[in-house]
Tab-separated table of C-alpha atoms and ligand atoms in Angstrom:
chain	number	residue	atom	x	y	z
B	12	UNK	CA	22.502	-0.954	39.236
B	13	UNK	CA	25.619	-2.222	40.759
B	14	UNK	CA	27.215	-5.508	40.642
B	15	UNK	CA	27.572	-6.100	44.531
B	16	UNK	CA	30.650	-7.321	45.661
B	17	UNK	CA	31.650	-8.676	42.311
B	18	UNK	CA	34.908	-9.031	40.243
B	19	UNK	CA	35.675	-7.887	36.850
B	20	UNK	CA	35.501	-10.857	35.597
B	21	UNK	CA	31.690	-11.472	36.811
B	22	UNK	CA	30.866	-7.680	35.629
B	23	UNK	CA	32.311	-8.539	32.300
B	24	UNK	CA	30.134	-11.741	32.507
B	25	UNK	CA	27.015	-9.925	33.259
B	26	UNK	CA	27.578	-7.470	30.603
B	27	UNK	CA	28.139	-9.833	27.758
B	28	UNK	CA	25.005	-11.847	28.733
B	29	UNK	CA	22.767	-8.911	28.052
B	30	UNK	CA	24.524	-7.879	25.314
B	31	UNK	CA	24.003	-11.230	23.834
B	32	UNK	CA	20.103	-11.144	24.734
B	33	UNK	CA	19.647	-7.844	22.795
B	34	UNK	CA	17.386	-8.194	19.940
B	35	UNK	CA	19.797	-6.068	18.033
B	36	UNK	CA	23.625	-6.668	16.921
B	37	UNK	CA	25.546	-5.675	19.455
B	38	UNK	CA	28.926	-4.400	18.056
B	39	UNK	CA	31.620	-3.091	20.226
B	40	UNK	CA	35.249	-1.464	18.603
B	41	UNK	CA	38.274	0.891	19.875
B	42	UNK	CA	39.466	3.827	18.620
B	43	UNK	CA	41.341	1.990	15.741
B	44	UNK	CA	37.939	0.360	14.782
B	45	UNK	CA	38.698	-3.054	16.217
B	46	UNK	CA	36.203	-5.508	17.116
B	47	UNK	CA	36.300	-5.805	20.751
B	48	UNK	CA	32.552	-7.420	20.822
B	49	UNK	CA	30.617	-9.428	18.305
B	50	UNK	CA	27.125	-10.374	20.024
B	51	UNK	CA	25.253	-13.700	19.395
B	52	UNK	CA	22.680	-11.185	17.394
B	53	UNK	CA	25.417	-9.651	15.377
B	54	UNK	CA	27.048	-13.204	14.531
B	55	UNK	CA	23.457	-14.525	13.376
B	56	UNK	CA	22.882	-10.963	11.332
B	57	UNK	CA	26.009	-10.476	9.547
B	58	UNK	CA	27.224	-15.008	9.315
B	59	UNK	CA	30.774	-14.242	10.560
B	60	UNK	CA	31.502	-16.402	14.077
B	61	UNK	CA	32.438	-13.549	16.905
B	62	UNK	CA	36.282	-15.603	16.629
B	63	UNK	CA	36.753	-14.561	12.534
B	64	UNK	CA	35.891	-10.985	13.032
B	65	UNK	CA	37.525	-10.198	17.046
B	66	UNK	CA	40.376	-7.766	15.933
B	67	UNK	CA	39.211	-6.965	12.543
B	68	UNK	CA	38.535	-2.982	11.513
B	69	UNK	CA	35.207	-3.273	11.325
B	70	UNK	CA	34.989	-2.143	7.599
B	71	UNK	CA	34.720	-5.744	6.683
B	72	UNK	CA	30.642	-5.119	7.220
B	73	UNK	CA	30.182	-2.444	5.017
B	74	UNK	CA	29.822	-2.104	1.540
B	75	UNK	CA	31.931	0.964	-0.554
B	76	UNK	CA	31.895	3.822	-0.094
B	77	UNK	CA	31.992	3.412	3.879
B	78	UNK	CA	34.260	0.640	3.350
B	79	UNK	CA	36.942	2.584	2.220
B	80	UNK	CA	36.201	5.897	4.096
B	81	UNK	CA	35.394	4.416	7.445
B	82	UNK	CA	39.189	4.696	8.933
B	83	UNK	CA	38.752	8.736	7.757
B	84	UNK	CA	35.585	9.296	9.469
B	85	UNK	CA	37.145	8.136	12.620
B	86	UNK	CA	39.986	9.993	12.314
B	87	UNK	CA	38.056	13.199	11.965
B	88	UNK	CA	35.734	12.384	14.961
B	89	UNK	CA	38.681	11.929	17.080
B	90	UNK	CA	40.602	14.895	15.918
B	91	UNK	CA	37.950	17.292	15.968
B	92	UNK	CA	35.121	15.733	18.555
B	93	UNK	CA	32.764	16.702	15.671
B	94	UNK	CA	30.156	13.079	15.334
B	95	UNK	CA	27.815	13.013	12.177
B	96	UNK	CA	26.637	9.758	13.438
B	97	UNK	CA	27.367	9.469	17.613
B	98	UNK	CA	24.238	9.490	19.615
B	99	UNK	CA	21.508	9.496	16.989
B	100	UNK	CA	20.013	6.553	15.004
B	101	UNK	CA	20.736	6.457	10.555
B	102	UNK	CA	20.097	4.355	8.337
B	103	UNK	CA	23.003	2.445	6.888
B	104	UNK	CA	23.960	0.091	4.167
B	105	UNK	CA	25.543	-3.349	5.595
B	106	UNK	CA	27.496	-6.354	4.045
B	107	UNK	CA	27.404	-9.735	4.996
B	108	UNK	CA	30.142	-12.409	5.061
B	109	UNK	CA	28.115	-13.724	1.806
B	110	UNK	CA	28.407	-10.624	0.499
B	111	UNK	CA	25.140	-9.622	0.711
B	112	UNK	CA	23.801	-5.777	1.296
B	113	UNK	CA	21.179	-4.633	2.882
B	114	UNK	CA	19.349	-2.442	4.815
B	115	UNK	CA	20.175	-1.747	8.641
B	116	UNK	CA	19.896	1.651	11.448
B	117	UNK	CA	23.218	1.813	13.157
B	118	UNK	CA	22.589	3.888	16.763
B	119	UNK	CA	26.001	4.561	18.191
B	120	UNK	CA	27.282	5.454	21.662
B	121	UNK	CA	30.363	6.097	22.869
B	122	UNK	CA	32.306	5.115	26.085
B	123	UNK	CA	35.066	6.448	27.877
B	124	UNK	CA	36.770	4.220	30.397
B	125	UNK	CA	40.517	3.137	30.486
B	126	UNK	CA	40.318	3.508	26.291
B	127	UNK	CA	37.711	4.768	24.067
B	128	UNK	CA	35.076	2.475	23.199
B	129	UNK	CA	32.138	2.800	20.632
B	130	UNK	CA	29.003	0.465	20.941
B	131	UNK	CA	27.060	-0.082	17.812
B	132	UNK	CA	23.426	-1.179	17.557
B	133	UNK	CA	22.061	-2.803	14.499
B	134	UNK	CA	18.868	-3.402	13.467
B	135	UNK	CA	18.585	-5.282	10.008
B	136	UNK	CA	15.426	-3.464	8.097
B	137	UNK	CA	15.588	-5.363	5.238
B	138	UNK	CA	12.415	-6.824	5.568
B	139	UNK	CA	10.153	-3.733	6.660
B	140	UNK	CA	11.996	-2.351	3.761
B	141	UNK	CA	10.663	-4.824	1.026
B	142	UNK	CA	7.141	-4.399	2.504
B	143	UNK	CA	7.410	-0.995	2.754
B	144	UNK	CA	8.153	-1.482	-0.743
B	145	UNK	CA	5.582	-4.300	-1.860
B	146	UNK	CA	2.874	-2.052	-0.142
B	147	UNK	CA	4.422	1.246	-1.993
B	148	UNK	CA	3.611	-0.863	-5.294
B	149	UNK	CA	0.609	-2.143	-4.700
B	150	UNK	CA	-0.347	1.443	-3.780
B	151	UNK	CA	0.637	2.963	-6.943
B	152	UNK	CA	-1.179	-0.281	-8.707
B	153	UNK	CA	-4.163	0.825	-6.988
B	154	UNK	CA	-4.150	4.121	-7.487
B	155	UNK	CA	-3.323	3.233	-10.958
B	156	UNK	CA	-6.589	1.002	-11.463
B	157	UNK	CA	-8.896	3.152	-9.030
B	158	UNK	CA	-8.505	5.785	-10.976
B	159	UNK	CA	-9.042	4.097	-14.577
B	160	UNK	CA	-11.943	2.644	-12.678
B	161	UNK	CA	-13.170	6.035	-11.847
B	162	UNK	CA	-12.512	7.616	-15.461
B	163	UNK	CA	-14.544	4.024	-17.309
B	164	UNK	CA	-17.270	5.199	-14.843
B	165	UNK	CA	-17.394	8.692	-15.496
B	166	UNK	CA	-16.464	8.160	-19.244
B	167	UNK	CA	-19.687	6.075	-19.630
B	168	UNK	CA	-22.008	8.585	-17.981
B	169	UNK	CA	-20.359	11.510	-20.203
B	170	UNK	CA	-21.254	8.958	-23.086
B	171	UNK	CA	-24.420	8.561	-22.036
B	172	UNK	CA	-25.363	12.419	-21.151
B	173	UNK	CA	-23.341	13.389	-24.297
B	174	UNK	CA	-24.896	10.491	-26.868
B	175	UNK	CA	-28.483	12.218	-27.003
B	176	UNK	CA	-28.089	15.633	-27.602
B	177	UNK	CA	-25.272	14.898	-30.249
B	178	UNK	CA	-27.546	12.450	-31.654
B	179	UNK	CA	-30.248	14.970	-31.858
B	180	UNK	CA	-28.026	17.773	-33.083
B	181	UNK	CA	-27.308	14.915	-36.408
B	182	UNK	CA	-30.806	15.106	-37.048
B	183	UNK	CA	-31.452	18.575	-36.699
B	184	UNK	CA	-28.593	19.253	-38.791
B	185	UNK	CA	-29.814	16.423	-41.374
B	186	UNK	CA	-33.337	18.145	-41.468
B	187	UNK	CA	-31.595	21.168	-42.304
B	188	UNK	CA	-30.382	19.961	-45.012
B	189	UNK	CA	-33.162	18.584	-46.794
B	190	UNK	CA	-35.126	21.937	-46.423
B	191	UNK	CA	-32.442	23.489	-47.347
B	192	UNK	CA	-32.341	21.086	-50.749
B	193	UNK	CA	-35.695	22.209	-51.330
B	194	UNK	CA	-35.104	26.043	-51.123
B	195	UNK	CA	-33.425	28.179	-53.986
B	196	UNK	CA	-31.213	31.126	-52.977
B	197	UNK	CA	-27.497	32.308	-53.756
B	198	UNK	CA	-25.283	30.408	-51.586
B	199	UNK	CA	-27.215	27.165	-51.038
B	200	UNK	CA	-24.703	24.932	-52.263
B	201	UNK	CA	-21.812	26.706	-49.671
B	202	UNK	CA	-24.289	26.788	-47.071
B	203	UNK	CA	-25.205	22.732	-47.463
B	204	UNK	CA	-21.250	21.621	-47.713
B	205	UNK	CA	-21.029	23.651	-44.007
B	206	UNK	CA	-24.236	21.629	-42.842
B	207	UNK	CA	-22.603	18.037	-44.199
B	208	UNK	CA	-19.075	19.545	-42.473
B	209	UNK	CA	-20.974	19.892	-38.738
B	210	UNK	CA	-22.933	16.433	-39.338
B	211	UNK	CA	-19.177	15.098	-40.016
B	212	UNK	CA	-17.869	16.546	-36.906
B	213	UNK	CA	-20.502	15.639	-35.075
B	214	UNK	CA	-20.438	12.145	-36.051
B	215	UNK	CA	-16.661	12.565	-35.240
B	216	UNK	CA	-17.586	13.804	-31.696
B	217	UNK	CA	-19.791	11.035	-31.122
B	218	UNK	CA	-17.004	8.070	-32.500
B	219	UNK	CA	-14.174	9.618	-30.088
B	220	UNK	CA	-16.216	9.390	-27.289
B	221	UNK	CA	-17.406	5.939	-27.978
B	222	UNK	CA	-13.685	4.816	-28.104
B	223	UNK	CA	-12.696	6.572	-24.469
B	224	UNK	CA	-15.602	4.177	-23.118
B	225	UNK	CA	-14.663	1.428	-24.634
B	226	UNK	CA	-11.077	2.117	-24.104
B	227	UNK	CA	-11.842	2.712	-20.127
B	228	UNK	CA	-13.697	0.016	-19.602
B	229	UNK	CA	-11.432	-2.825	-21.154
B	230	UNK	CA	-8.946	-2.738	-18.982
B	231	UNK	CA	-7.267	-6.385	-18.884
B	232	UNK	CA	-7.592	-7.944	-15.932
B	233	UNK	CA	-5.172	-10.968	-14.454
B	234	UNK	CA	-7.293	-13.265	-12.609
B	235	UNK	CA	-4.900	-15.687	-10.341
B	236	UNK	CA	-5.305	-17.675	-7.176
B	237	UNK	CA	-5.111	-15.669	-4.267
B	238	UNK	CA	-5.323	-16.354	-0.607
B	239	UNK	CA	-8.223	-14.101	0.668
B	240	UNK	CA	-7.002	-13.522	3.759
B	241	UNK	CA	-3.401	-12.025	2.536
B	242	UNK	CA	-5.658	-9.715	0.202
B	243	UNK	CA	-7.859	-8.483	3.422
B	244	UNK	CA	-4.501	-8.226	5.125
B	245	UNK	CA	-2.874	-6.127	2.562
B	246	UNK	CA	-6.125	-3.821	1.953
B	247	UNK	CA	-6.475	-2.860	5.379
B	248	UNK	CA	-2.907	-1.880	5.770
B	249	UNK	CA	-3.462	0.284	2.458
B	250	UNK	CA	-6.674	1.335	3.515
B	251	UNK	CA	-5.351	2.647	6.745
B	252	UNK	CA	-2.383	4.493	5.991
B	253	UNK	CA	-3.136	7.943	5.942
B	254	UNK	CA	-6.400	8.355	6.294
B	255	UNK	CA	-8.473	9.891	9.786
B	256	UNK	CA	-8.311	6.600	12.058
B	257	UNK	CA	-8.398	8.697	15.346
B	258	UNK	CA	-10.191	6.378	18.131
B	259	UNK	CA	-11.146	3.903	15.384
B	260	UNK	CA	-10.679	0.218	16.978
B	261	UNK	CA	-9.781	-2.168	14.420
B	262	UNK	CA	-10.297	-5.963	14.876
B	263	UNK	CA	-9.773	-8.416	12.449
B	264	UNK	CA	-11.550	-12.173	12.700
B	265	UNK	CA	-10.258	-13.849	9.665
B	266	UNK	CA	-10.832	-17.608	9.322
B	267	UNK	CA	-8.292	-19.798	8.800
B	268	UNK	CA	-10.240	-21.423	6.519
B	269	UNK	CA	-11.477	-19.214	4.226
B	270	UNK	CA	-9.181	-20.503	1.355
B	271	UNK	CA	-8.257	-18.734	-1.854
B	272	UNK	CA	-10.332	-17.692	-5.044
B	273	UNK	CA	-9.660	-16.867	-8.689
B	274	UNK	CA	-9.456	-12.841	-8.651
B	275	UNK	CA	-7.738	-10.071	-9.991
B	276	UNK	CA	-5.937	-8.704	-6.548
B	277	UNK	CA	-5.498	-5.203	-7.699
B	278	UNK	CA	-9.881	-4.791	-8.404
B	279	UNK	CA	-10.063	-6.799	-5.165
B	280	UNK	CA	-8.218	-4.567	-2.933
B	281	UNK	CA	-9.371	-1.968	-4.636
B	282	UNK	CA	-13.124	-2.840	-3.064
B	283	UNK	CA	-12.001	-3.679	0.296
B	284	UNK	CA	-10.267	-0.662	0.669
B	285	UNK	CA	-13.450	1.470	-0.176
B	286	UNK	CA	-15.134	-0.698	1.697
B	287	UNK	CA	-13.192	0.104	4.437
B	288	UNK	CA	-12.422	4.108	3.600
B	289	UNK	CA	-16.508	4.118	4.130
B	290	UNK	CA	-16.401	2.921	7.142
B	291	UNK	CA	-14.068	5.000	8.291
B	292	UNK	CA	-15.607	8.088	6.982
B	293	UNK	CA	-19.415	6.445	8.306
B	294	UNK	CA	-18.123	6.694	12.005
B	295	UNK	CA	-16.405	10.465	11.852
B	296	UNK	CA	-19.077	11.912	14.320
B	297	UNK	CA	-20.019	8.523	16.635
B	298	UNK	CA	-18.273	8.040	19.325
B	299	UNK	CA	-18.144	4.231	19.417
B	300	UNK	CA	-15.574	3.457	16.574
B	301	UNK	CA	-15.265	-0.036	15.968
B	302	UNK	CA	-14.213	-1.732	12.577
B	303	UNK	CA	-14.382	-5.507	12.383
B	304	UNK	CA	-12.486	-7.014	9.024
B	305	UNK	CA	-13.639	-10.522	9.135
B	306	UNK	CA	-13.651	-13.588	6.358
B	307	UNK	CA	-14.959	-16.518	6.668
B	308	UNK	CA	-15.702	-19.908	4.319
B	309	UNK	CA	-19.546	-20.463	3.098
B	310	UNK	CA	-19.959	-23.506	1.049
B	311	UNK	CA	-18.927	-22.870	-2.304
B	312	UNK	CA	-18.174	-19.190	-1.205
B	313	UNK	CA	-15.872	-16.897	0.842
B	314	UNK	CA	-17.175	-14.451	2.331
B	315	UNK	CA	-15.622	-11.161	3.333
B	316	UNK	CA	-17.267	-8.708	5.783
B	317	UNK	CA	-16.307	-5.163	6.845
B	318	UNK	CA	-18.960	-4.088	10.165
B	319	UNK	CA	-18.784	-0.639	11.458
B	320	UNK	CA	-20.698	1.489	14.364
B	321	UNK	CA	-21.031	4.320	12.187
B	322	UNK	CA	-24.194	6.117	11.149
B	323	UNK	CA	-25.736	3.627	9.485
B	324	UNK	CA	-27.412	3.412	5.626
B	325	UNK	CA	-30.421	5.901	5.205
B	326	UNK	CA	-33.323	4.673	3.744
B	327	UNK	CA	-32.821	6.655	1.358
B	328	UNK	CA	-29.451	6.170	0.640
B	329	UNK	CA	-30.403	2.271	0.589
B	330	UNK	CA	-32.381	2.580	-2.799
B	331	UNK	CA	-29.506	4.145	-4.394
B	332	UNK	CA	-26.478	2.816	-2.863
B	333	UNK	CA	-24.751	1.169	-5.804
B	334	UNK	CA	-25.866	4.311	-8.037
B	335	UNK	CA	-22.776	5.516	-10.180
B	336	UNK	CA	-22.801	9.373	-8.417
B	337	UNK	CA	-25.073	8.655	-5.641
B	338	UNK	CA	-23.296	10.117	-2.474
B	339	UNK	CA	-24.230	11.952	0.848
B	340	UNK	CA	-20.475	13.608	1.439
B	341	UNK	CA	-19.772	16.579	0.790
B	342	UNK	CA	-16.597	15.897	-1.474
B	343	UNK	CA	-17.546	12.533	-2.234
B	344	UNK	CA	-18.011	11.478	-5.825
B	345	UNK	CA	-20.409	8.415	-5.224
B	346	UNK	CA	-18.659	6.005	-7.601
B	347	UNK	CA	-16.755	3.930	-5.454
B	348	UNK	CA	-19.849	1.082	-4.578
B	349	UNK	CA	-21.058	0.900	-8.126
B	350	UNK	CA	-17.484	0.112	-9.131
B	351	UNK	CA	-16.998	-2.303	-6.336
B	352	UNK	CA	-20.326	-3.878	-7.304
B	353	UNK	CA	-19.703	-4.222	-10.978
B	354	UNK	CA	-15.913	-5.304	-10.083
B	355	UNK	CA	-17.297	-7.956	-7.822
B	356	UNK	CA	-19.563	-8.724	-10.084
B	357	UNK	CA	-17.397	-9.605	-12.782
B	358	UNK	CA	-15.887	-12.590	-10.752
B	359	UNK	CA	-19.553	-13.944	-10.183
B	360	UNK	CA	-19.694	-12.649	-6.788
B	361	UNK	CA	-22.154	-10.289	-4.832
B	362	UNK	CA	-21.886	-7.254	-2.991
B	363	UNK	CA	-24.094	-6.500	-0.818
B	364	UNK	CA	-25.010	-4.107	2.367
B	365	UNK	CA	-27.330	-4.801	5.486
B	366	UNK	CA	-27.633	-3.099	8.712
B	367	UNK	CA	-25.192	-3.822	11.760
B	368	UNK	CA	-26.711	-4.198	15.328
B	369	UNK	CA	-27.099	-1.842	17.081
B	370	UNK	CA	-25.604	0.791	14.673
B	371	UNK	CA	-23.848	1.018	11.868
B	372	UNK	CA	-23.678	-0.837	8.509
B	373	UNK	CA	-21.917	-4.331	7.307
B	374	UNK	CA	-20.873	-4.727	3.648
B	375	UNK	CA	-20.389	-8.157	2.369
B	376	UNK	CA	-18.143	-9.553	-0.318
B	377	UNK	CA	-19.153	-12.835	-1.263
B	378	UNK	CA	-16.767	-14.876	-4.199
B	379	UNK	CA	-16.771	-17.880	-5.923
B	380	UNK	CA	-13.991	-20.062	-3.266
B	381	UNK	CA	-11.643	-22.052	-5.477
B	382	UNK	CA	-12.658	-25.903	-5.456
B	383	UNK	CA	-9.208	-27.310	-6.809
B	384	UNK	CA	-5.980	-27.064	-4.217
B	385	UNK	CA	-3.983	-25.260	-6.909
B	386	UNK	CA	-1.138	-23.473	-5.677
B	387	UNK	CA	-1.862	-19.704	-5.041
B	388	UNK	CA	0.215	-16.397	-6.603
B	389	UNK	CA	2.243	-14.689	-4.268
S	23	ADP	P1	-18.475	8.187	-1.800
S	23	ADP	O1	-17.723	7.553	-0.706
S	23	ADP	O2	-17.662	9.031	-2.707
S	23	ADP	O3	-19.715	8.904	-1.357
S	23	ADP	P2	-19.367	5.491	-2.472
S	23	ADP	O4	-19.988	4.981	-3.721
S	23	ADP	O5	-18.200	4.735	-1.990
S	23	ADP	O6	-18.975	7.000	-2.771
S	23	ADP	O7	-20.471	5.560	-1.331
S	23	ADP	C1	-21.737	6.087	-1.639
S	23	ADP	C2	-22.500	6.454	-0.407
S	23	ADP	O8	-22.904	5.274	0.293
S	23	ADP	C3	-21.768	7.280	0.615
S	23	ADP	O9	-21.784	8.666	0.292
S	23	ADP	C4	-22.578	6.984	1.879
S	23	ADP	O10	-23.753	7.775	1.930
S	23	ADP	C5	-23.023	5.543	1.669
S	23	ADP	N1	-22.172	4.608	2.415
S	23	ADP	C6	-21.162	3.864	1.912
S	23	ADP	N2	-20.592	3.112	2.888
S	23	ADP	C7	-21.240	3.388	4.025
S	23	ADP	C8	-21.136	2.947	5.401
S	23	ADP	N3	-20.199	2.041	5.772
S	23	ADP	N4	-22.000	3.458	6.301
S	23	ADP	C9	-22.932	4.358	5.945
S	23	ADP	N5	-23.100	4.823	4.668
S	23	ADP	C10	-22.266	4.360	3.735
């Protein structure tokens, strides 16, 4: 573009007005590190006025180290022409005029017209980086509870399997015993104290695997009021990252309305995010790929539902659905709908499946809604 039959002076206007409408801090300096340029963006990032900063090394925004060893790295790229950060985008540490640090990517260029000029771009990440960091969190809670929920699962169908014969092997053992009693031969009395020794043990066997169960399966939970929505929210984005989403279309309907309820967030994203891992996995060989996250507000309940066009619940599947091990994947382990059941259960709520129209399957959370207006967790 060129500015047609205009002066410097209108040129210089032009360029300031779009350096003020960029959506990042605009920063201009010379080859001393003076400010030459202080954009609107720049003025509302860092809290300095463009007039407090205009001839300042522009140190005065960073925290130490670069602080201090800002003037060298200048020096160097000017002596040498060698750039460690001209032309690409990094990731920096800022300060503000509070004194505040945080988070920014600095993208510089360089222009040479009558004097060397550097432009800096910055975009303040502090915020993606605190969800980054929330959802990092809340990922390792997760993980953290799925897979204690997984172990109280498996841990009470090892107890089961496991209680019978070692219940059976005490009995055998005790009838041993007694016929033994009744017997006379050399070595009865050594051979009885080894038959009390393995009813010990196995009595032993049965008491530590009693306390794993019970151990697994108390795990505290911290009931608080939650906003539903913000839960959904935060489950999809969990429930998305990483795992095979290729022409999946995701909408999301969630109601305004549908309030908050008394839950344990951590078991409650833990079931929306099978929920929706399911789904996923349901509509790997259809071709229409369409997830619909919806909540809505139903009387005394809130309801969430998670609809996919996948291949739909087989009969057979149906009768077993909530079955600790019942799966139809090849590395599945089938536990993740009888935990979300009993989870959901637990806060007096259903979980439930029915068929979506015209493929595809729709699993519904339903929870008690919370009748007072108390004031939700964050
Ligand atoms: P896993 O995913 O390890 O198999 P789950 O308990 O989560 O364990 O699911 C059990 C089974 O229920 C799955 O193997 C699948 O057959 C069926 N299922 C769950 N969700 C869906 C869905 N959205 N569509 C079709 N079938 C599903």
């Amino acid at each position: 573009m060129t500015a047609k039959g205009g002066d410097k002076m209108d040129s210089e206007r032009f360029l300031r007005s779009v350096i003020n409408a960029s959506p990042n801090a605009v920063i201009t300096i010379n080859e001393s590190g003076e400010i030459l340029i202080f954009s609107r963006m720049a003025q509302a990032m860092f809290g300095f006025a463009e007039s407090e900063v205009l001839g300042k090394n522009v140190r005065v925004l960073m925290p130490e180290p670069d602080h201090s060893l800002h003037d060298g790295y200048m020096r160097r790229y000017i002596e040498t022409g060698k750039a460690n950060v001209i032309g690409r985008a990094r990731p920096v540490t800022a300060r503000r005029k509070n004194g505040d640090v945080f988070p920014a990517v600095l993208h510089i260029s360089e222009f040479d017209e009558e004097e060397r000029i550097f432009v800096g771009f910055i975009e303040d990440v502090s915020r993606q980086k605190a969800t980054e960091r929330r959802l990092e969190d809340t990922q390792l809670q997760l993980q953290h509870a799925g897979r204690i929920g997984a172990m109280g699962e498996i841990a009470t169908s090892i107890a089961h399997e496991l209680n019978q014969p070692l219940t059976a092997a005490a009995s055998l053992a005790g009838a041993a015993s007694l016929t033994l009693k009744k017997a006379s031969f050399d070595g009865k009395d050594d051979a009885l104290t080894l038959i009390d020794d393995a009813v010990s043990e196995i009595r032993r066997a049965s008491g530590v695997i009693r306390q794993m169960r019970d151990f697994l399966r108390n795990r505290e939970t911290e009931r608080a009021l939650h906003s539903i929505n913000r839960i959904v929210e935060e489950s999809c984005l969990i429930a998305l990252i990483g795992a095979e989403t290729d022409g999946v279309m995701v909408a999301s309907a969630l109601d305004d309305h549908a309030g908050s309820a008394m839950v344990d967030r951590i078991q409650l994203q833990q079931v929306i995010v099978n929920l929706i891992r399911n789904a996923v996995d349901a509509m790997q060989e259809t071709r229409n790929k369409q997830l619909t996250i919806a909540t809505a507000s139903a009387g005394d309940f809130v309801e969430i539902r998670i609809a996919d066009t996948g291949s739909g619940i087989t009969d057979e599947m149906k009768k077993r659905l909530f079955e600790p091990f019942a799966t139809t994947k090849e590395d599945g382990m089938g536990i993740g709908l009888s935990i979300s059941k009993s989870i959901v259960e637990a806060h007096k709520g259903e979980l439930f499946a029915m068929d979506n129209h015209p493929a595809g399957a729709v699993f519904v959370v339903k929870l008690p809604a919370s009748k007072d207006g108390a004031k939700e967790d964050a």
